[in-house]
PDB file of C-alpha atoms in Angstrom:
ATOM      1  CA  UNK A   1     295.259-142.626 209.206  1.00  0.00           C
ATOM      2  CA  UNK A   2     296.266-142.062 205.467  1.00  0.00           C
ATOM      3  CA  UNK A   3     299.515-143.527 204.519  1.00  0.00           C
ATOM      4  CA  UNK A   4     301.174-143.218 201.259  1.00  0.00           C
ATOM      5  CA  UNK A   5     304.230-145.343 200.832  1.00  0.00           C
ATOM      6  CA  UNK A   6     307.196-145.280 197.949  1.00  0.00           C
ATOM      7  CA  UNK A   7     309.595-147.635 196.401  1.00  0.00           C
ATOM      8  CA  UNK A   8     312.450-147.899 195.943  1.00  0.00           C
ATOM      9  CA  UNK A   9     313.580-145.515 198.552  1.00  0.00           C
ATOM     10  CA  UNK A  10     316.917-145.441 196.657  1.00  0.00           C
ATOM     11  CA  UNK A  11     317.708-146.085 193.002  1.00  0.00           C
ATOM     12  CA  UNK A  12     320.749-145.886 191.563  1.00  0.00           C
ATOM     13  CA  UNK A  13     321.125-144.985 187.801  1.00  0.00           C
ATOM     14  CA  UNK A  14     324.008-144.593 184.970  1.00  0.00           C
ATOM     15  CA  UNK A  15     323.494-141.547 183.220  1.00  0.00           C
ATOM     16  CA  UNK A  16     321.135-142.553 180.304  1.00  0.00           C
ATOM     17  CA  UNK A  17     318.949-145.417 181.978  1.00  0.00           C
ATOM     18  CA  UNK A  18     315.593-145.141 182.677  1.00  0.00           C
ATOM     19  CA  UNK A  19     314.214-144.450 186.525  1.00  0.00           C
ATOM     20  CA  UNK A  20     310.724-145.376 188.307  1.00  0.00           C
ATOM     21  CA  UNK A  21     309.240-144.488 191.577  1.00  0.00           C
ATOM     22  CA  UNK A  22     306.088-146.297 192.580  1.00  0.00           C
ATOM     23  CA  UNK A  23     303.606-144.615 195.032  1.00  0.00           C
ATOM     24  CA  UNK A  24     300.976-146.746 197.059  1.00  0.00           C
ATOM     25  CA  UNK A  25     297.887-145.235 199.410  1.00  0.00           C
ATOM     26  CA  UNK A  26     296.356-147.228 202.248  1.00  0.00           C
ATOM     27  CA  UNK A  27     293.514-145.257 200.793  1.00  0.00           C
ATOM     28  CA  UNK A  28     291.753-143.981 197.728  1.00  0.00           C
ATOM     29  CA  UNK A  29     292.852-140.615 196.316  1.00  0.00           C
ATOM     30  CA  UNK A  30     290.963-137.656 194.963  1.00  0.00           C
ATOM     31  CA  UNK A  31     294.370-136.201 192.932  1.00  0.00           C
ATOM     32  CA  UNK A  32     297.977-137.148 193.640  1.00  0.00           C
ATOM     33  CA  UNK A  33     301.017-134.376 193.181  1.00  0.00           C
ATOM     34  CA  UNK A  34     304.260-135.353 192.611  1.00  0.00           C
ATOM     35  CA  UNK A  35     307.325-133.174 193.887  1.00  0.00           C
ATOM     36  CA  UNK A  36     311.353-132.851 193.129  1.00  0.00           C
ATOM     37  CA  UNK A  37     313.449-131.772 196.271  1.00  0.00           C
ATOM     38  CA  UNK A  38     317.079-131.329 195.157  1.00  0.00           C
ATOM     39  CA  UNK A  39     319.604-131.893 197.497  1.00  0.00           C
ATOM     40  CA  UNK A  40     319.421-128.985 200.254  1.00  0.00           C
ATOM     41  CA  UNK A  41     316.554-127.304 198.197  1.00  0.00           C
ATOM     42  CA  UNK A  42     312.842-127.363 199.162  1.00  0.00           C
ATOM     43  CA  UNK A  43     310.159-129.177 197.407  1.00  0.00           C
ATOM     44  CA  UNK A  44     309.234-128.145 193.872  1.00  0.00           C
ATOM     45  CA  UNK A  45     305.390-128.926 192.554  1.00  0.00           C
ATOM     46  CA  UNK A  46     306.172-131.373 189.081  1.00  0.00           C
ATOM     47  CA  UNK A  47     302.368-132.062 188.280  1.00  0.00           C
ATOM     48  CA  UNK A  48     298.825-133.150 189.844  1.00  0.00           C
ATOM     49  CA  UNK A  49     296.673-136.231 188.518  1.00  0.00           C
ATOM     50  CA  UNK A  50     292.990-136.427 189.182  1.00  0.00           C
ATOM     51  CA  UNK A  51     291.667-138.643 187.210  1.00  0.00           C
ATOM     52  CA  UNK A  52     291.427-142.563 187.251  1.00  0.00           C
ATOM     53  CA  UNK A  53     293.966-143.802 185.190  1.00  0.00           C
ATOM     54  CA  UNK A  54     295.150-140.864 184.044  1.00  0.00           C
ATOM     55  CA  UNK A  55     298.911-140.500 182.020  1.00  0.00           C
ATOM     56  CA  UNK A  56     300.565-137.065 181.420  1.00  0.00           C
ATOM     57  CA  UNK A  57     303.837-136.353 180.041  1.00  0.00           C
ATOM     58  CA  UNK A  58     306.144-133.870 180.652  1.00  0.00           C
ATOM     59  CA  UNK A  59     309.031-134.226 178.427  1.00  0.00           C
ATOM     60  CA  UNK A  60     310.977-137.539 179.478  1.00  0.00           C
ATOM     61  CA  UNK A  61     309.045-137.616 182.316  1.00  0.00           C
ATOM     62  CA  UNK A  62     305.559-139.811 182.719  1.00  0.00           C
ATOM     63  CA  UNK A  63     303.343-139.510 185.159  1.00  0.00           C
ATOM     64  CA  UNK A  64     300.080-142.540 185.529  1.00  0.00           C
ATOM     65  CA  UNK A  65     297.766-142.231 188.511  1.00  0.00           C
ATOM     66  CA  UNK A  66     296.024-146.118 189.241  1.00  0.00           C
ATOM     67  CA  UNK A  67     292.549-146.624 187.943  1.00  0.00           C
ATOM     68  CA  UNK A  68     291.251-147.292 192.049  1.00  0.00           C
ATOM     69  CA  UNK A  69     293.385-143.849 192.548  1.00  0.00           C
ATOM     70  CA  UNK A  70     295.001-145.938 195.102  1.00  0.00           C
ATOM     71  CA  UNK A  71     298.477-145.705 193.104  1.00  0.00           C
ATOM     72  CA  UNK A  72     300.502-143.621 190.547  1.00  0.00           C
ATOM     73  CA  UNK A  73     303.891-144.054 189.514  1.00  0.00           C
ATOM     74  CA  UNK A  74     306.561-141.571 187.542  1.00  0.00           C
ATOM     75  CA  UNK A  75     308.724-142.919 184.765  1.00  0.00           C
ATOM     76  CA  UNK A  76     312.065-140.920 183.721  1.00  0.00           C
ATOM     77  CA  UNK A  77     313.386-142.454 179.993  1.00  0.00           C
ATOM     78  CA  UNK A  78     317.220-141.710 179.769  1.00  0.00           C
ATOM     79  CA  UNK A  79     318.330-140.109 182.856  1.00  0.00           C
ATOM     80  CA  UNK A  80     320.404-136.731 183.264  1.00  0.00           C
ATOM     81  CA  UNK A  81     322.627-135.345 185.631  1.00  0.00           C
ATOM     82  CA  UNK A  82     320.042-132.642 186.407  1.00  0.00           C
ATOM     83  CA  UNK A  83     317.283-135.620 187.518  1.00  0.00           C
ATOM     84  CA  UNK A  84     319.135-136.166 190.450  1.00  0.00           C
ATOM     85  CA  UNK A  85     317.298-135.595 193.736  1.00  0.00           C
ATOM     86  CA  UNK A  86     314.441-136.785 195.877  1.00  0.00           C
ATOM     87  CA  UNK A  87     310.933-137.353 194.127  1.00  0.00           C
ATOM     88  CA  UNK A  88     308.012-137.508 196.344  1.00  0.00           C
ATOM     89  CA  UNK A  89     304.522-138.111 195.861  1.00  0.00           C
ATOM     90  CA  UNK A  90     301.810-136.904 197.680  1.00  0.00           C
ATOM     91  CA  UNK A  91     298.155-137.856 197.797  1.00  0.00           C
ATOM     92  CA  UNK A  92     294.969-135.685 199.270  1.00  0.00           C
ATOM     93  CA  UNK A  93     292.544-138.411 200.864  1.00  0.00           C
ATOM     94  CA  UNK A  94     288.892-138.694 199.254  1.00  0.00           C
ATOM     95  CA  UNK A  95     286.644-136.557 200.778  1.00  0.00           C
ATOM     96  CA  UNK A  96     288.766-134.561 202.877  1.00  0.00           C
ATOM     97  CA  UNK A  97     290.070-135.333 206.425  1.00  0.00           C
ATOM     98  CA  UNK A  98     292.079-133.866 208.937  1.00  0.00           C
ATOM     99  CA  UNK A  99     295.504-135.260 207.482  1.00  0.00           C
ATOM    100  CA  UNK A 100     295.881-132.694 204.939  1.00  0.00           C
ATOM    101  CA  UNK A 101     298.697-133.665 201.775  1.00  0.00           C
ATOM    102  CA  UNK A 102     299.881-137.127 202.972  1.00  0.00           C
ATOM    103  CA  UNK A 103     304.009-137.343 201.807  1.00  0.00           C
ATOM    104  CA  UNK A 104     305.503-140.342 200.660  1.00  0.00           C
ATOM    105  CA  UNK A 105     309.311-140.686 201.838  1.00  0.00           C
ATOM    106  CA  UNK A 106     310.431-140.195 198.840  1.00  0.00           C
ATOM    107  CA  UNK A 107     312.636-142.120 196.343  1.00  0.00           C
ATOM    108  CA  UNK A 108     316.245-140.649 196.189  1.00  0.00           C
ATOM    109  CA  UNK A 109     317.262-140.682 192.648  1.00  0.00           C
ATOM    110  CA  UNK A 110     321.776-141.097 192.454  1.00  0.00           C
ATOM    111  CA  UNK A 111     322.952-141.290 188.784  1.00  0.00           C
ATOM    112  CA  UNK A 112     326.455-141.628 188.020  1.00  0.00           C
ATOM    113  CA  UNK A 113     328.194-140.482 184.547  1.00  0.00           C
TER     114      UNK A 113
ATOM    115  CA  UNK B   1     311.456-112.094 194.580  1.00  0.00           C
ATOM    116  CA  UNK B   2     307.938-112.754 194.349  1.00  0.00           C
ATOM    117  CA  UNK B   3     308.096-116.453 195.804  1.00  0.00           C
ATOM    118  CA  UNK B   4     307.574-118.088 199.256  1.00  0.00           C
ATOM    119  CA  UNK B   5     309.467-116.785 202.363  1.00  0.00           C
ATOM    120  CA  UNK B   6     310.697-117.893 205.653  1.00  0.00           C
ATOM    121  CA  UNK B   7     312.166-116.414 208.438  1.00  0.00           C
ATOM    122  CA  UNK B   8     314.377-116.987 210.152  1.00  0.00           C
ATOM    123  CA  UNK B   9     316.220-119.664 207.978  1.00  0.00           C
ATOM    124  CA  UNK B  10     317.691-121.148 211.112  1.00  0.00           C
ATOM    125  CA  UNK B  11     317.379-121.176 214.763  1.00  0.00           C
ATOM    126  CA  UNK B  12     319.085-122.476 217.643  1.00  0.00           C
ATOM    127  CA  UNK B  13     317.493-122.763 220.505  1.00  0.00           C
ATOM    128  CA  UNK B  14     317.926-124.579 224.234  1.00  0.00           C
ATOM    129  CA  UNK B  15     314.757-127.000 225.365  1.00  0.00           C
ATOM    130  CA  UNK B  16     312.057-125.029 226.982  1.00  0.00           C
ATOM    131  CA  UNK B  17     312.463-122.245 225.315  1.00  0.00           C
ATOM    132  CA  UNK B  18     309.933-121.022 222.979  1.00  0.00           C
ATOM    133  CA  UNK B  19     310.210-120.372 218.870  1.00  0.00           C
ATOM    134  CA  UNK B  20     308.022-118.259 216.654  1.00  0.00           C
ATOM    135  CA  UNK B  21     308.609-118.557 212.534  1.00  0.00           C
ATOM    136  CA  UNK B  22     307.604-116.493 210.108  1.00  0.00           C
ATOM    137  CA  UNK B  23     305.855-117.775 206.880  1.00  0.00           C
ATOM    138  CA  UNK B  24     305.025-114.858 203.808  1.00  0.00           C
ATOM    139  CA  UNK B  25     303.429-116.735 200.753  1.00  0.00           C
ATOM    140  CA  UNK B  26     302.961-115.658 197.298  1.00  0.00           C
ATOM    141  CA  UNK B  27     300.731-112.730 197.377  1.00  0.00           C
ATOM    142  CA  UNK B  28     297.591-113.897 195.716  1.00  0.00           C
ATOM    143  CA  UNK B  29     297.534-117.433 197.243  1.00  0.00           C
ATOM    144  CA  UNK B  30     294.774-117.957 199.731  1.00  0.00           C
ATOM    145  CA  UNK B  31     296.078-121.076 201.263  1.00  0.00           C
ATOM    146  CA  UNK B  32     298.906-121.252 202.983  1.00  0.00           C
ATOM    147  CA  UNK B  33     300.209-124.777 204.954  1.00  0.00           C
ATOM    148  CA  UNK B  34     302.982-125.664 207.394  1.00  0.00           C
ATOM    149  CA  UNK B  35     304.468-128.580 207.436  1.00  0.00           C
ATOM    150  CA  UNK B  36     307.665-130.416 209.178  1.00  0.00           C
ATOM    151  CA  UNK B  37     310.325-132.825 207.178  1.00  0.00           C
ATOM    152  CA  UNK B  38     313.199-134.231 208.817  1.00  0.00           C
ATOM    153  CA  UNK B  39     315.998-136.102 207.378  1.00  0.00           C
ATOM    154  CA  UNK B  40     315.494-138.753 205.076  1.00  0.00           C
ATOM    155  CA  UNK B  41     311.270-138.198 205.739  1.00  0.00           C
ATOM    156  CA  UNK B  42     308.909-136.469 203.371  1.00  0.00           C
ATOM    157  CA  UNK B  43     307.244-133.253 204.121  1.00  0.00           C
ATOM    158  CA  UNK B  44     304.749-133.818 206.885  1.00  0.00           C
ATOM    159  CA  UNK B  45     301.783-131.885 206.789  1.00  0.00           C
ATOM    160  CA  UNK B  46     300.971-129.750 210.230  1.00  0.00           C
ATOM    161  CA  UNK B  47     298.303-127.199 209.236  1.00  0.00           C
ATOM    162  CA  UNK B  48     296.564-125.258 206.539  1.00  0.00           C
ATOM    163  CA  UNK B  49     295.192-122.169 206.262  1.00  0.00           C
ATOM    164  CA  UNK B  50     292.295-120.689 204.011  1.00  0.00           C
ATOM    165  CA  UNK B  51     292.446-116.880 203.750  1.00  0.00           C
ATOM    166  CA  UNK B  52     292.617-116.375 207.905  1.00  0.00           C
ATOM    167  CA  UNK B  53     290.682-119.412 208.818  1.00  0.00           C
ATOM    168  CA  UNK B  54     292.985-122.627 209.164  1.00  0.00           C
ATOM    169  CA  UNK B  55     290.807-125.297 208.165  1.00  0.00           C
ATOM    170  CA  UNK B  56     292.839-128.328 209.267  1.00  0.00           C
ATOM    171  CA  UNK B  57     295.503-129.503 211.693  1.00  0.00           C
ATOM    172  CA  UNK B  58     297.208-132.720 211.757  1.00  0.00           C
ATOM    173  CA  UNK B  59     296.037-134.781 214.241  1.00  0.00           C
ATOM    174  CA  UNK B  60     299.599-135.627 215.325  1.00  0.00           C
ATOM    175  CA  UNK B  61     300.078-131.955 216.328  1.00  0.00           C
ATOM    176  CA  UNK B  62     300.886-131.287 219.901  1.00  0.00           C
ATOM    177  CA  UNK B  63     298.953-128.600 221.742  1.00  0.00           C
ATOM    178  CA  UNK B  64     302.440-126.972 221.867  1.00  0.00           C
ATOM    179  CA  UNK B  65     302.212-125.931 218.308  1.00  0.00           C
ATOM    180  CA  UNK B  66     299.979-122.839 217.107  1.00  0.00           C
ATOM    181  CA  UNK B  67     299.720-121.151 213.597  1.00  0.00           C
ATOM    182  CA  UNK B  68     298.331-118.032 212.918  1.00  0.00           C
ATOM    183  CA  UNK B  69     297.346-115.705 210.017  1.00  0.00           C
ATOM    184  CA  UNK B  70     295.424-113.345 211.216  1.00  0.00           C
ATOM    185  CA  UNK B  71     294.255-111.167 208.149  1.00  0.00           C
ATOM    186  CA  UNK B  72     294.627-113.854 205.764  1.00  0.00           C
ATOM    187  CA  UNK B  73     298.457-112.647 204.383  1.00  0.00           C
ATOM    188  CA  UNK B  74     301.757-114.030 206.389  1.00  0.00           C
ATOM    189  CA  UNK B  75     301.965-116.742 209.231  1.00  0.00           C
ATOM    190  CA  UNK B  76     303.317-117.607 212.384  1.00  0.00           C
ATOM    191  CA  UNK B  77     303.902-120.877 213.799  1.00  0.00           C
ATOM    192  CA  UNK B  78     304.813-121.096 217.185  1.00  0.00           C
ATOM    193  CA  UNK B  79     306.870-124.061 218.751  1.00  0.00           C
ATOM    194  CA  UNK B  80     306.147-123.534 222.941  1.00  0.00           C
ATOM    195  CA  UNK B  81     308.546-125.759 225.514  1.00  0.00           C
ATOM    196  CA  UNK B  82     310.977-126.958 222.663  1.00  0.00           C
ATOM    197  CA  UNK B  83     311.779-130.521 223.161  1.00  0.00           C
ATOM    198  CA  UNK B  84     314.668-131.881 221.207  1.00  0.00           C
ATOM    199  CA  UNK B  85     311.990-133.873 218.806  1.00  0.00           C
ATOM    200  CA  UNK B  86     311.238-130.888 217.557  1.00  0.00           C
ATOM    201  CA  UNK B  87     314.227-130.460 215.387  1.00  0.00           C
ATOM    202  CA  UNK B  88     313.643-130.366 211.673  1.00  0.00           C
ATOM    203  CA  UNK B  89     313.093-128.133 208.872  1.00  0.00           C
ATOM    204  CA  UNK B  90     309.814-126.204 208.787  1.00  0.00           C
ATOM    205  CA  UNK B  91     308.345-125.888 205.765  1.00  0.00           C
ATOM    206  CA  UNK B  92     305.841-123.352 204.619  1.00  0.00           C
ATOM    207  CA  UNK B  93     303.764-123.721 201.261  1.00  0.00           C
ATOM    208  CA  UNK B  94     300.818-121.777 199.095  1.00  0.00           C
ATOM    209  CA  UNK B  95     298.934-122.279 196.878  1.00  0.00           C
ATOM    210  CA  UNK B  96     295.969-120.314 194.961  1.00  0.00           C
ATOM    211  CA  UNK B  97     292.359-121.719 194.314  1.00  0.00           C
ATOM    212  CA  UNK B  98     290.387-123.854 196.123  1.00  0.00           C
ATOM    213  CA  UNK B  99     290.363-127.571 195.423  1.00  0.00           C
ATOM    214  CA  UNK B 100     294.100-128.846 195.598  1.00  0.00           C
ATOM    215  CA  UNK B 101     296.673-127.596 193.702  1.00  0.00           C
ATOM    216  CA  UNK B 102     300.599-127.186 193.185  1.00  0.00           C
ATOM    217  CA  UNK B 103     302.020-125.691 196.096  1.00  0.00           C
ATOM    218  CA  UNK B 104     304.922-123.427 196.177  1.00  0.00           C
ATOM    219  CA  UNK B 105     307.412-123.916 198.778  1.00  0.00           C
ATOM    220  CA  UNK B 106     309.379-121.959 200.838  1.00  0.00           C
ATOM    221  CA  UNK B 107     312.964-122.422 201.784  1.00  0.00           C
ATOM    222  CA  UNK B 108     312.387-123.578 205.122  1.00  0.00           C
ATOM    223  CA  UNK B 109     313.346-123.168 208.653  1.00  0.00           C
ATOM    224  CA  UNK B 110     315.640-125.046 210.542  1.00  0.00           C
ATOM    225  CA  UNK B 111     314.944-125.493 213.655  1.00  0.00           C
ATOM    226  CA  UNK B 112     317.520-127.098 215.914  1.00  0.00           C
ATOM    227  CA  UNK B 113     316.682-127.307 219.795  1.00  0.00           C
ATOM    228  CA  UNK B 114     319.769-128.037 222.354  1.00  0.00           C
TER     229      UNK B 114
END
């Protein structure tokens, strides 16, 4: 089946430096979603790609989906306090399929003042 | 509050015994999906829903686990025979349209079996 896998599974920051979580599919993508789970919280949609090779922004936040839509990553320039949590990507297989939204693990973002 | 909701937040329960969960989703979202994280793990996807018809289940899903939504608003997902695997938080989500799109996520169940 459809396997989406993440690095680093933990990153540790100072506040100010930059972050990045990589995202990798066994198989090609028709969009990937990316999602922010705070500690004890539930999951919390950031954005969708669909496109190959597609880059959106969302304030100090970049988002680039692979042009084979096999990979997408998510940049963070000068990291806050209020980054800190689990980022996960998530990746709906071309064409459809009985495995639904396939969940990376998740890269657990720690930043210390 | 006009989000996602779950109920109950947590249950105990002993092995063997059965567990139903609630799932309401955002009012105007057609689909509506289940899925189970545990600790450390990413959400895991179980089933969706379109409107009443559920569309797909994982094939990882035992034949002890059934969803409903039988006019198309809230679900149930029923855990029969607990084991203690089945421990996690359950997570319901919806969303509105229908190609993917940003799902909204309730605050989960936790289910711990004994």
């Amino acid at each position: 089946g459809q396997q989406v896998m993440q690095i680093p599974q933990y990153q540790h920051v100072q506040e100010g430096e930059d972050f990045t979580t990589y995202c990798n599919s066994s198989t090609t993508l028709s969009n990937i979603q990316w999602y922010k789970q705070r500690p004890g919280g539930h999951p919390v949609f950031l954005i969708q790609l669909v496109k190959s090779g597609e880059v959106k922004k969302q304030k100090r936040l970049t988002f680039q989906f692979g042009e084979a839509k096999k990979n997408s990553s998510l940049h963070i320039t000068a990291t806050q306090t209020t980054d800190v949590g689990t980022y996960f990507c998530a990746g709906w297989r071309s064409g459809g399929g009985a495995d639904g939204l396939t969940f990376g693990k998740g890269t657990h973002l720690i930043i210390q003042p | 509050d006009t989000g996602v909701s779950q109920n109950p937040r947590h249950k105990i329960t002993k092995r063997g015994q059965n567990v139903t969960f609630r799932c309401d989703p955002i009012s105007e979202h057609n689909r509506l999906y289940w899925y189970r994280q545990t600790l450390g793990q990413g959400p895991e996807f179980l089933t969706y829903f379109q409107n009443e018809a559920q569309l797909e289940k994982s094939r990882l899903l035992s034949d002890r686990f059934s969803a409903e939504r039988p006019k198309g608003s809230f679900s149930t997902l029923e855990i029969q025979r607990t084991e203690q695997g089945d421990s996690a938080m359950y997570l319901c989500a919806s969303s509105l349209g229908l190609t993917p799109y940003e799902q909204y996520f309730g605050p989960g169940t936790r289910l711990t079996v004994t």
